[in-house]
Short mmCIF file of C-alpha atoms and ligand atoms in Angstrom, two decimals:
data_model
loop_
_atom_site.label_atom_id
_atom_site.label_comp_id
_atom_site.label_asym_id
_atom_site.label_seq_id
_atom_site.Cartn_x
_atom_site.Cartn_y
_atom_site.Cartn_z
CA UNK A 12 -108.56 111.60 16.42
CA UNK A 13 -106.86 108.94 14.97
CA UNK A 14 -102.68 109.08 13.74
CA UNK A 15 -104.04 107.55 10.75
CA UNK A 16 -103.44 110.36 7.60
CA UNK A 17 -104.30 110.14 4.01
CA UNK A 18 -103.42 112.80 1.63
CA UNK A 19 -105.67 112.65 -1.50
CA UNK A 20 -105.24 114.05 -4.72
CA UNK A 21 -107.96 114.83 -7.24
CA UNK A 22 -106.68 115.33 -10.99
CA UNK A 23 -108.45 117.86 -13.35
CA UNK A 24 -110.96 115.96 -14.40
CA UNK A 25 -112.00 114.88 -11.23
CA UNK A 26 -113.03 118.73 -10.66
CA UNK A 27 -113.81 119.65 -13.95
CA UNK A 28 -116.92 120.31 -13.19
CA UNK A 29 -119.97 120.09 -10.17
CA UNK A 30 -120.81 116.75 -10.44
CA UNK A 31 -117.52 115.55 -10.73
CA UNK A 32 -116.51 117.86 -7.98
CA UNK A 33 -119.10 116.56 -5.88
CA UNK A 34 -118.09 112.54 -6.81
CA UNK A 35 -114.73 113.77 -4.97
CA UNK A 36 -115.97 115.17 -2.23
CA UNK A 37 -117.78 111.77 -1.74
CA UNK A 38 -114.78 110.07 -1.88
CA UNK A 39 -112.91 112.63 0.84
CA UNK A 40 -116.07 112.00 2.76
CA UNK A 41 -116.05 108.04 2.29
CA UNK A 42 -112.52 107.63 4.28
CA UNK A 43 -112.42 109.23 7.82
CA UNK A 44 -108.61 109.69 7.68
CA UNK A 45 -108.87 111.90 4.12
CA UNK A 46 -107.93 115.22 6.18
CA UNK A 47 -105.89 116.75 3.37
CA UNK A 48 -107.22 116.74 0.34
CA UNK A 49 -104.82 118.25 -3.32
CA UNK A 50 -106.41 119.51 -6.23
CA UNK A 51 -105.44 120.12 -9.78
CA UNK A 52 -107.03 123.11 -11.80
CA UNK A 53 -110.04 122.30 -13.74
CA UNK A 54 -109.41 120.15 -16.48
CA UNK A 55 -108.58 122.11 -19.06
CA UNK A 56 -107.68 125.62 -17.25
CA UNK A 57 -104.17 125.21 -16.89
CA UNK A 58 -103.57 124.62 -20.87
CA UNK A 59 -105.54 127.50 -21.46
CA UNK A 60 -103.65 129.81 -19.42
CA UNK A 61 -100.67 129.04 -20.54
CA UNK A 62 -101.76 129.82 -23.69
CA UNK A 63 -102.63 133.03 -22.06
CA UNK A 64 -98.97 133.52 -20.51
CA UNK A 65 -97.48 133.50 -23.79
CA UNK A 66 -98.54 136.72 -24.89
CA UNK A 67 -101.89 137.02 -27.66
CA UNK A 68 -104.05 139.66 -29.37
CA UNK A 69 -106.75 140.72 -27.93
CA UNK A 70 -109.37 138.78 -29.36
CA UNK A 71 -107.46 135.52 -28.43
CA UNK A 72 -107.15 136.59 -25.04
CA UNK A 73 -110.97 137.13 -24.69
CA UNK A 74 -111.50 134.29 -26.37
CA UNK A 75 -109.61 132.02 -24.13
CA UNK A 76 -110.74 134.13 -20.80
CA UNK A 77 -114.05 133.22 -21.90
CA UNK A 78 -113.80 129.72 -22.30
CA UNK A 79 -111.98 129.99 -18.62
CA UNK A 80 -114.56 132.28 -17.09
CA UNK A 81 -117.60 129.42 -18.16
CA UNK A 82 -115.70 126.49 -16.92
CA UNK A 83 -115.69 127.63 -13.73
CA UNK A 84 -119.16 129.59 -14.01
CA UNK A 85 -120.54 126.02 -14.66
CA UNK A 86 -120.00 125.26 -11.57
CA UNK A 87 -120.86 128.62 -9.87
CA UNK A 88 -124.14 128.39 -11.67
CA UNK A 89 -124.82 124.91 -9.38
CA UNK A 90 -124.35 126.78 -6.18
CA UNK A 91 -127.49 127.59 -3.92
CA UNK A 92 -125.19 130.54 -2.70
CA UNK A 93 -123.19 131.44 -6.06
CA UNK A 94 -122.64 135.13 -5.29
CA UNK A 95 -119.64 135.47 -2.37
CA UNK A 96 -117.53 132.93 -4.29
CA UNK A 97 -118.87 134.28 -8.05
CA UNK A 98 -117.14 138.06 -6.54
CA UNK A 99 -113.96 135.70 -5.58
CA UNK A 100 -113.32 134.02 -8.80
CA UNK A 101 -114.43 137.33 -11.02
CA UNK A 102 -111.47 138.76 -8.93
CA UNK A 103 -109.17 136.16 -9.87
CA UNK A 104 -110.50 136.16 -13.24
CA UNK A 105 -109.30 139.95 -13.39
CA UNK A 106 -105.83 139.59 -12.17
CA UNK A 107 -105.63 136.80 -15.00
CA UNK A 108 -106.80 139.72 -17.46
CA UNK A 109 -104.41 142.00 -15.94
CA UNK A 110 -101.70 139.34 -16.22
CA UNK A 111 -101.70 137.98 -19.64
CA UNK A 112 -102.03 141.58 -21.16
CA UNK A 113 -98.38 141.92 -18.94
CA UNK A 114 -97.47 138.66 -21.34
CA UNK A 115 -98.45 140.70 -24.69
CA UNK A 116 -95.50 142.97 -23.64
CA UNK A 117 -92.58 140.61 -22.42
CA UNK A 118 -93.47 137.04 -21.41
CA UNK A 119 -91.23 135.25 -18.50
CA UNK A 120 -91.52 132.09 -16.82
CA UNK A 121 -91.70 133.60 -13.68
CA UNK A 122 -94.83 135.78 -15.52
CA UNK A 123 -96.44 131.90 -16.51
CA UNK A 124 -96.09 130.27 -12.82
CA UNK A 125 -98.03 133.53 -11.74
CA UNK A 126 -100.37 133.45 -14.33
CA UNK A 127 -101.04 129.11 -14.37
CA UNK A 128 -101.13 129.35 -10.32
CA UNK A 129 -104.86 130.73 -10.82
CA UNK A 130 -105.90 127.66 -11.98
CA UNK A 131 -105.46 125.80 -8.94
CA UNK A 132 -106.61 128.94 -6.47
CA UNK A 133 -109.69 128.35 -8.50
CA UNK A 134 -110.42 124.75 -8.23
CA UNK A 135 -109.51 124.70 -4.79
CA UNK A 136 -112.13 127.79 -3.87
CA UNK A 137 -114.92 126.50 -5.83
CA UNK A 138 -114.27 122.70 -4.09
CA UNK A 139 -114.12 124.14 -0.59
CA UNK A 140 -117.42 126.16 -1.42
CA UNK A 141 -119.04 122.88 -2.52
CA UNK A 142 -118.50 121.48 0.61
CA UNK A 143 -119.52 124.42 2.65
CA UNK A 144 -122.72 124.07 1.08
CA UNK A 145 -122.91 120.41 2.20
CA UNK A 146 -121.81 121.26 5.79
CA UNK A 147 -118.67 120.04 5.69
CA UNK A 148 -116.33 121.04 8.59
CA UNK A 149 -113.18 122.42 6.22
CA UNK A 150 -110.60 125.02 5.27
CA UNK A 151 -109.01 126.35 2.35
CA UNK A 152 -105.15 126.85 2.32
CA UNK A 153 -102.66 128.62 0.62
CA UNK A 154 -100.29 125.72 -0.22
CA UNK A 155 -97.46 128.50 -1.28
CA UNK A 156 -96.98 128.95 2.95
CA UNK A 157 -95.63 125.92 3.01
CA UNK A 158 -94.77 124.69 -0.13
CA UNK A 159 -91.27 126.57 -0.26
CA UNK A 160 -88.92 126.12 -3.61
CA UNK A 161 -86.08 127.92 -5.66
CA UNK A 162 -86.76 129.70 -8.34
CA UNK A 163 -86.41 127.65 -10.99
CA UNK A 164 -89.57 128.84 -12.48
CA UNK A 165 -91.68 126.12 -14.63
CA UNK A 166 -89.64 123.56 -12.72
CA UNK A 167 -88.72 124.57 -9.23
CA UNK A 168 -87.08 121.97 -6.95
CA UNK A 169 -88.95 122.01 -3.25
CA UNK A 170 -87.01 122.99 -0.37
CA UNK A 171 -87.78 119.60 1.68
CA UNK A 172 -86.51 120.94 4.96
CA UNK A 173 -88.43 124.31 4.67
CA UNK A 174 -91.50 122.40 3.40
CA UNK A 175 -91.64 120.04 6.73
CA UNK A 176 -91.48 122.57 9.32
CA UNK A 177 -94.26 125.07 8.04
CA UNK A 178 -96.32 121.71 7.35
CA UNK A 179 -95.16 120.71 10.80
CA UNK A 180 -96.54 124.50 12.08
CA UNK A 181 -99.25 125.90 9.72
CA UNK A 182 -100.91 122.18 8.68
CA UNK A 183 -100.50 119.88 11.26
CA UNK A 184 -102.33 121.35 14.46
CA UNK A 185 -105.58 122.53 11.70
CA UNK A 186 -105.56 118.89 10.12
CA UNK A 187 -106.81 117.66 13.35
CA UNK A 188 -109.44 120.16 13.23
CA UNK A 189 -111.00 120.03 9.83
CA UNK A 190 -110.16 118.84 6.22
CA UNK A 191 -107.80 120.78 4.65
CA UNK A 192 -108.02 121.88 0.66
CA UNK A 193 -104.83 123.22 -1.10
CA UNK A 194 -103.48 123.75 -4.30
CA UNK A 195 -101.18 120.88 -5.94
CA UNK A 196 -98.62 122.33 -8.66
CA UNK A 197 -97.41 125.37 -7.15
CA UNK A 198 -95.04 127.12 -4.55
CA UNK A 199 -93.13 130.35 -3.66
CA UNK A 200 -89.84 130.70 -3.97
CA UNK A 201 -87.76 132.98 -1.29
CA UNK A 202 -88.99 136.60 -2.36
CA UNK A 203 -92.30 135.51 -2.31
CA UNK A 204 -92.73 134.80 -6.18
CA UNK A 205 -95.22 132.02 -7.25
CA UNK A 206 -93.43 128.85 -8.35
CA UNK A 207 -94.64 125.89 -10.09
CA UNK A 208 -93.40 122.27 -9.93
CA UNK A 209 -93.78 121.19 -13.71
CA UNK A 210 -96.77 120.12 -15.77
CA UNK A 211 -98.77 117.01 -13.71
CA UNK A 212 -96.57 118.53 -10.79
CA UNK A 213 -99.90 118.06 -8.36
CA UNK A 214 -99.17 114.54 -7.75
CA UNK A 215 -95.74 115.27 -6.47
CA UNK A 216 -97.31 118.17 -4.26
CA UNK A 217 -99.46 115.52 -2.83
CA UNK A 218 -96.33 113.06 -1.89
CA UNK A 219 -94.18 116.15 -0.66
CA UNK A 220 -96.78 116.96 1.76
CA UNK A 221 -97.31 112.79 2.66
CA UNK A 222 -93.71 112.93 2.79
CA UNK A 223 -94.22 116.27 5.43
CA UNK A 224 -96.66 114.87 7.74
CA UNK A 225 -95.54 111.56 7.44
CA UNK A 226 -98.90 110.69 5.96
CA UNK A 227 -99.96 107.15 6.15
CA UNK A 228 -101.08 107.05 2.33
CA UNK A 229 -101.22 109.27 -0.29
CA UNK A 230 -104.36 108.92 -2.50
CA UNK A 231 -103.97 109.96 -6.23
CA UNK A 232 -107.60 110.18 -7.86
CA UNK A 233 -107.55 110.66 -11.76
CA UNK A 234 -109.58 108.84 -13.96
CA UNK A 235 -108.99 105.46 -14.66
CA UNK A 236 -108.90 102.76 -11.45
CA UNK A 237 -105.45 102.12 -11.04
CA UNK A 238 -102.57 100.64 -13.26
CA UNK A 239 -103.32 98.09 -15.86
CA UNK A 240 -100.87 95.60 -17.39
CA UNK A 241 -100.84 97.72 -20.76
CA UNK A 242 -102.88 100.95 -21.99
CA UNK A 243 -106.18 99.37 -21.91
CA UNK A 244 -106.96 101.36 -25.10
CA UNK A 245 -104.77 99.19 -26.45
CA UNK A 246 -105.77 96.00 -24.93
CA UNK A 247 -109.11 96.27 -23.68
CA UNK A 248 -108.88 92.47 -21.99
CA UNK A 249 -105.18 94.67 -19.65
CA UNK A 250 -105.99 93.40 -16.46
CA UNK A 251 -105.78 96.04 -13.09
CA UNK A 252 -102.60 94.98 -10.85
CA UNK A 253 -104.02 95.20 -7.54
CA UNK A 254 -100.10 95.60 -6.10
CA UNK A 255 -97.09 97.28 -7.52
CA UNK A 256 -93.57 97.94 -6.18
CA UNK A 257 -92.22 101.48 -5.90
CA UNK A 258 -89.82 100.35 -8.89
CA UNK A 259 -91.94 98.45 -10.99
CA UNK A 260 -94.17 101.35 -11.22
CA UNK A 261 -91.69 103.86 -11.95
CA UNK A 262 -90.02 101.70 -14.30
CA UNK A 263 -93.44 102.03 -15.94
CA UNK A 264 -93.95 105.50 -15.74
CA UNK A 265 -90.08 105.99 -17.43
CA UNK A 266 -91.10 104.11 -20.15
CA UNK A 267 -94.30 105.58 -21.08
CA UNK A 268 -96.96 104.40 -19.07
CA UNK A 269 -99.08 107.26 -18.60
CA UNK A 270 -101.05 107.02 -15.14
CA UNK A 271 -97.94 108.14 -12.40
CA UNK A 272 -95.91 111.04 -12.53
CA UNK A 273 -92.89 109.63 -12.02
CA UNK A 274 -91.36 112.21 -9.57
CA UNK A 275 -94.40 111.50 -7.47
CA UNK A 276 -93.14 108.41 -6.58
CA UNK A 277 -89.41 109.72 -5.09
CA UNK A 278 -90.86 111.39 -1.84
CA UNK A 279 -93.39 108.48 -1.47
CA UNK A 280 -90.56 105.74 -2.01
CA UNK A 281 -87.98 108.03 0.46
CA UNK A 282 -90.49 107.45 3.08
CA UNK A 283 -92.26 104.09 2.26
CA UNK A 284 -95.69 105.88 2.13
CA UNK A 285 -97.92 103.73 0.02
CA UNK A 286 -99.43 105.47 -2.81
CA UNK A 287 -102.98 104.37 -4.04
CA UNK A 288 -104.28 105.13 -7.35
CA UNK A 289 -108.25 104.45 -8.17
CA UNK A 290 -110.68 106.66 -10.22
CA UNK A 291 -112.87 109.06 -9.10
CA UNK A 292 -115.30 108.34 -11.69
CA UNK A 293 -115.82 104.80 -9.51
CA UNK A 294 -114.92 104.49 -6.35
CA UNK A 295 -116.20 100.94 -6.31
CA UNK A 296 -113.81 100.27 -9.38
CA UNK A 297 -111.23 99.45 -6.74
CA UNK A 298 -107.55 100.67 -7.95
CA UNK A 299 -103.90 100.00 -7.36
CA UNK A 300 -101.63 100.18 -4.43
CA UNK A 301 -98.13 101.50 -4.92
CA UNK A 302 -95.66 99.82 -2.11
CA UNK A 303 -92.37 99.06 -1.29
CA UNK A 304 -92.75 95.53 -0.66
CA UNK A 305 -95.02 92.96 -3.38
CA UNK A 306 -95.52 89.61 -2.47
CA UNK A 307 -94.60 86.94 -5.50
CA UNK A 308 -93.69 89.54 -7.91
CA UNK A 309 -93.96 88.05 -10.73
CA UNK A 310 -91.83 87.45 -13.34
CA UNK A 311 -93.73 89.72 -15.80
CA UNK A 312 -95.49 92.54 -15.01
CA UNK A 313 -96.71 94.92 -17.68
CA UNK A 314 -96.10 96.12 -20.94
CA UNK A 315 -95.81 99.88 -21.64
CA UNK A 316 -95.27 101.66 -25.41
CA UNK A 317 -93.69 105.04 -26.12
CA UNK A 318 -94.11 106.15 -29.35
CA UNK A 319 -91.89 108.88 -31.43
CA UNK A 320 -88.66 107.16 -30.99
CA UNK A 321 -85.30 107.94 -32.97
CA UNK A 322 -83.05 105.50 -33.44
CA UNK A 323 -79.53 106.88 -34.08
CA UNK A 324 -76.55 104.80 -35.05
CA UNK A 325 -72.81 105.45 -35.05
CA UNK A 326 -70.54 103.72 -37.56
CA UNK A 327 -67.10 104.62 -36.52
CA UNK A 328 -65.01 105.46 -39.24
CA UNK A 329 -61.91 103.85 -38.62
CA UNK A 330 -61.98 100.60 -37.24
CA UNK A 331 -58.44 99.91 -36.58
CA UNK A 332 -58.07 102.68 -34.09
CA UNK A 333 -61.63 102.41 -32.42
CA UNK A 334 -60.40 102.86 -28.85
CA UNK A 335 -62.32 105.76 -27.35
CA UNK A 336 -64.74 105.91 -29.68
CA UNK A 337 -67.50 105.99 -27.44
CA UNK A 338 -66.00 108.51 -24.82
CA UNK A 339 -66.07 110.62 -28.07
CA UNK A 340 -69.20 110.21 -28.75
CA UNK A 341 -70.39 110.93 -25.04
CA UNK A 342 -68.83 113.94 -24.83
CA UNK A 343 -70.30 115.47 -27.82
CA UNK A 344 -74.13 114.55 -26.83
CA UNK A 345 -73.05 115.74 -23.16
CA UNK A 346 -71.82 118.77 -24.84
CA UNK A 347 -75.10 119.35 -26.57
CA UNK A 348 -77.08 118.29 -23.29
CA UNK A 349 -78.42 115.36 -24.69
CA UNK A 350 -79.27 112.22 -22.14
CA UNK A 351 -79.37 108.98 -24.16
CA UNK A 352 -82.25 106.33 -23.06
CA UNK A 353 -81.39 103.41 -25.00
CA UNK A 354 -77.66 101.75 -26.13
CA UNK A 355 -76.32 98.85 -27.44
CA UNK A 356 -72.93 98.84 -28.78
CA UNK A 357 -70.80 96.72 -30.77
CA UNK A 358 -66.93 95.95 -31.95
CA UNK A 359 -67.10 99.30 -34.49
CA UNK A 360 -70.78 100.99 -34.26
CA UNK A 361 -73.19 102.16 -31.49
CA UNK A 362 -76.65 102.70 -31.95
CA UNK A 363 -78.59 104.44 -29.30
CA UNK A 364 -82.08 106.44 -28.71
CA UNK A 365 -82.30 109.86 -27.21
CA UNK A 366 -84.10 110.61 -24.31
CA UNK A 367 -86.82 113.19 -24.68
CA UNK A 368 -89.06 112.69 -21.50
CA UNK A 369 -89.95 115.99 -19.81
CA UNK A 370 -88.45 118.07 -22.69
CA UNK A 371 -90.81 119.74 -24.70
CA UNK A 372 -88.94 119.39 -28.41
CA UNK A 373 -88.78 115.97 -29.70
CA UNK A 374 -85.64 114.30 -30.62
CA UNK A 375 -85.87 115.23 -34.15
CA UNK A 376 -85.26 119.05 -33.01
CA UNK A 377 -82.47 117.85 -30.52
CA UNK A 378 -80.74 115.84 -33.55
CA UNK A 379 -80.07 119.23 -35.94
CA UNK A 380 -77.60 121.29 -36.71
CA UNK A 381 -73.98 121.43 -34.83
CA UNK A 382 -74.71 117.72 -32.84
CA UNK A 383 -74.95 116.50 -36.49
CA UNK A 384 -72.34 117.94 -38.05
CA UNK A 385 -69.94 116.94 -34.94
CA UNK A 386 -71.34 113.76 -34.49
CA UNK A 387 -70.37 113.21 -38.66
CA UNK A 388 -66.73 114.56 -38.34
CA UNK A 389 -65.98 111.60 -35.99
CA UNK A 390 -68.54 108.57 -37.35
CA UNK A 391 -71.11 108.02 -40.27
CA UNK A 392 -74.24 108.98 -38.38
CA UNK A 393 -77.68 106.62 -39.23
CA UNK A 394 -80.89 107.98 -38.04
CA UNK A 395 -84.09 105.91 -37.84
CA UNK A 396 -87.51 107.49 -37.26
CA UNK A 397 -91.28 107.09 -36.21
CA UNK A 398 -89.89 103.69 -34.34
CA UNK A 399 -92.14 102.64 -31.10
CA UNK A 400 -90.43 101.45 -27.73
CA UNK A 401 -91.67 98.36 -26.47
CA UNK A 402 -90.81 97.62 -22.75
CA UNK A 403 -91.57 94.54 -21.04
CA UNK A 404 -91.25 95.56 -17.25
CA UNK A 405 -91.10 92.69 -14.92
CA UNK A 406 -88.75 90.86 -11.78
CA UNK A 407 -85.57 89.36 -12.04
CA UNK A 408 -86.23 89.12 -15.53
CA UNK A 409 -82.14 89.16 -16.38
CA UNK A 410 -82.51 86.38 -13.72
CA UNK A 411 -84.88 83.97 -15.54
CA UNK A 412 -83.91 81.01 -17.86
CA UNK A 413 -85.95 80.98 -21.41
CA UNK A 414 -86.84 84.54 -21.09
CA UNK A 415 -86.21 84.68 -24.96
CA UNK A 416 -88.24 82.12 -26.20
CA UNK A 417 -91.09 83.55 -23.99
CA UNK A 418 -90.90 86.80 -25.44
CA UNK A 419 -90.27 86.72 -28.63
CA UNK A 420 -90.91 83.76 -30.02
CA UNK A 421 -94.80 85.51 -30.59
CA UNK A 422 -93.01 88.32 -32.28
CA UNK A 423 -91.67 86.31 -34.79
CA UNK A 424 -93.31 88.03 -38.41
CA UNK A 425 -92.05 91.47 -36.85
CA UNK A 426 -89.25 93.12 -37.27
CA UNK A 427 -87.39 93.86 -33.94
CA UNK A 428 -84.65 96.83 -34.22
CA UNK A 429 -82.96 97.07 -31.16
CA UNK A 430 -82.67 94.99 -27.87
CA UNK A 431 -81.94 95.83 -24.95
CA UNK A 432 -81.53 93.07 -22.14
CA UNK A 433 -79.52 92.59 -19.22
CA UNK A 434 -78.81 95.49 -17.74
CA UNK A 435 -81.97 95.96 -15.53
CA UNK A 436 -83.86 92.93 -14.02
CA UNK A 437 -86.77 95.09 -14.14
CA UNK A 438 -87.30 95.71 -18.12
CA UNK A 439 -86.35 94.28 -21.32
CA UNK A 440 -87.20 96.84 -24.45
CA UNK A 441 -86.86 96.76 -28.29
CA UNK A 442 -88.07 99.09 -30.68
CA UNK A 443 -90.38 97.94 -33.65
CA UNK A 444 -91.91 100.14 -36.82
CA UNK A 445 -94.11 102.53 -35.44
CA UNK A 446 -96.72 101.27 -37.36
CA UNK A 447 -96.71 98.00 -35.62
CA UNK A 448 -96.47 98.68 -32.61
CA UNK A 449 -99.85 97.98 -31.40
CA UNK A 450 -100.11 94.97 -32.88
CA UNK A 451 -96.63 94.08 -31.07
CA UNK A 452 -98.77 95.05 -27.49
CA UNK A 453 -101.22 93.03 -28.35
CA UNK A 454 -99.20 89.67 -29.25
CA UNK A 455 -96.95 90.23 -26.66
CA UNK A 456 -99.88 91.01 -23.80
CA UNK A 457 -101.67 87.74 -25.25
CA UNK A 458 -98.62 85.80 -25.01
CA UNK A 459 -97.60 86.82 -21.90
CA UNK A 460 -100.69 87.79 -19.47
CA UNK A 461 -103.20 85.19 -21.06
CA UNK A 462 -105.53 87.64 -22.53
N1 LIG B 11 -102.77 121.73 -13.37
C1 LIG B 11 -101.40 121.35 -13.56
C2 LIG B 11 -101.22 120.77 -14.94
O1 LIG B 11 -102.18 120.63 -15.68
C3 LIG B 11 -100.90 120.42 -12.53
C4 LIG B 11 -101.56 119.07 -12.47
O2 LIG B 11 -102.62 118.88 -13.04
O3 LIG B 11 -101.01 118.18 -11.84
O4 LIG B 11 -100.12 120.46 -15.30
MG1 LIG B 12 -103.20 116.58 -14.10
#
């Protein structure tokens, strides 16, 4: 057998349900060198079971077991042999009774990891059974044996080191054999205690285990065939980029571009593993290649929009003795945990946006209470809402002469609030009315992609 290894990572929706189960196994099937194949839960499962881990009546919990128990009977029901795996899931689906009536009486994170982690023990046992049934050679594994972590439950960091032996030991020798199917998402910390990696955390699984085996290429399958130069929603005309660097795409993924968890890319990028993104729905679709190396980047690359912005801006109160002023105002928002995204400063204010990826309250909640009334005792304190980020992401834009004109010279009957330029060659970003911020996308992607 060849050296040649591609990891591949299905998404929920590409196994949420038979037929689109089946769609992925084609694609495992249609590249020789797939020998370890990553799966999500079912789409939907994992929401629903974290609904489950935080504790409801009765009737809630049926009804949510319910909808659970006939997603994945749909696809037990499409089985010529339903009933060894229908006993196996009806198992699972018991210990996920057992578990979220555990919730009703004290709820933990450590209680959620165990109870989400069923999700993907699911998907992965009804996939494997698929495949059985089409006489494919292939093995389902426990992904927690080698997927070691802390116990940072919801969030747990992998142990790298521990992670590449037991690949080294319990995955390498059987990937020769047959294809392998494990769960993406989840680990076990040192006592044994299921750990998961964070929400979309199956893409990163898939890149730690590249990363392990020193995979060739790491395959992430979701559902739409590849990156586009914006949210094709948006723009319908967004064009696929067939090529992408490492940064570019990250840079993307920071500022809102939905396809790429962006901690999937940090194991990839340490080892210069290629990462290729395509649909599952159409493998002829073709999709996009993630690398470290593009050639001609060009000058402009895509155009992402995150919505929900706040704008906050400092006045400082005394202008004459000004100096410091903004180590002040650091320390308070590092006092209050608070990462700012965006900044531009001048002679006696400073207006900045708060950073709110991966945290769960928006910055409206992180803007209340003490912060404020700190914040006021040393500046007058301006807050801004429902703004959009725009972000142009590009090459050696801070490089490029008439960069200006280019960009906003189409934006000219909108109201810009906030520039930021300079201080990456990869991005330029403003914010604009929330309410015009399509319309800003669609100028801009006109102007500056042709379409
Ligand atoms: N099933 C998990 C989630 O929905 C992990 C993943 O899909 O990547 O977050
Ligand atoms: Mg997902």
């Amino acid at each position: 057998m060849s050296q040649i290894l591609i990891v591949a990572k299905f998404g929920g929706s590409s196994v949420s349900n038979f037929d689109s189960m089946n769609r992925s196994i084609d694609i495992v099937l249609s590249n020789l060198n797939t020998r370890l194949v990553v799966l999500s839960a079912s789409e939907g499962v994992t929401n629903l079971l974290i609904s489950l881990s935080e504790g409801q009546e009765k009737a809630q919990r049926t009804y949510l077991l319910d909808k659970i128990r006939s997603i994945q009977y749909s696809i037990i029901n499409c089985l010529k042999l339903p009933d060894i795996i229908r006993n196996e899931i009806d198992r699972i689906l018991l210990n996920i009774t057992m578990l979220s009536e555990t919730a009703t009486l004290a709820t933990s994170d450590a209680l959620t990891d165990e109870l989400v982690s069923h999700g993907e023990l699911m998907s992965t046992l009804l996939f494997v059974q698929i495949m059985l049934e089409r006489q494919i050679k292939v093995k389902w594994f426990d992904v927690r044996k080698v997927m070691y972590t802390n116990d940072r439950f919801g969030h747990a960091d992998p142990d790298l080191a521990k992670i590449k032996e037991n690949s080294t030991v319990l995955l390498q020798p059987d990937i020769q054999e047959q294809i392998i199917v494990t769960q993406g998402f989840i680990g076990s910390e040192m006592k044994g205690r299921t750990t998961t990696l964070g929400r979309g955390g199956s893409d990163y699984t898939a890149a730690l285990l590249g990363e392990a085996l020193q995979a060739t290429r790491v395959d992430i399958w979701t559902d739409v065939a590849g990156i586009y130069t914006t949210d094709p929603r948006i723009v319908p005309t967004a064009k696929r980029i067939e090529e992408i660097t490492f940064e570019e795409a990250a840079e993307m993924a920071t500022f809102g571009a939905k396809v790429l968890h962006p901690t999937t890319l940090l194991p990839a990028v340490r080892s210069g593993i290629p990462v290729f993104v395509g649909s599952s729905k159409d493998l002829t679709a073709g999709g996009t290649r993630v690398c470290n190396n593009t050639k001609n980047p060009p000058l402009f690359r895509s155009l992402t929009l995150r919505r929900k912005q706040t704008l906050v801006t400092l006045h400082s109160l005394n202008m004459l003795h000004a100096r410091g002023f903004l180590a002040e105002v650091f320390n308070i928002l590092a006092k209050y945990n608070i990462c700012v995204d965006l900044i531009t400063t001048s002679e006696i204010s400073v207006a900045l946006t708060l950073d709110n990826i991966g945290l769960t309250s928006t910055s409206d909640s992180l803007l209340t209470g003490n912060l404020l009334i700190e914040l006021s005792s040393l500046c007058r304190v301006e807050i801004e809402k429902n703004l959009a980020l725009i972000a142009i992401i590009g090459n050696n834009l801070s490089k490029a002469c008439g960069i200006g004109k280019e960009v906003f010279s189409a934006l000219q009957s909108f109201n810009l609030r906030m520039i930021c330029y300079g201080a990456s060659s990869y991005n330029i970003c403003f914010l604009v009315p929330g309410n015009d911020a399509e319309k800003v996308v669609r100028v801009l992607h006109k102007n500056l992609f042709g379409s």
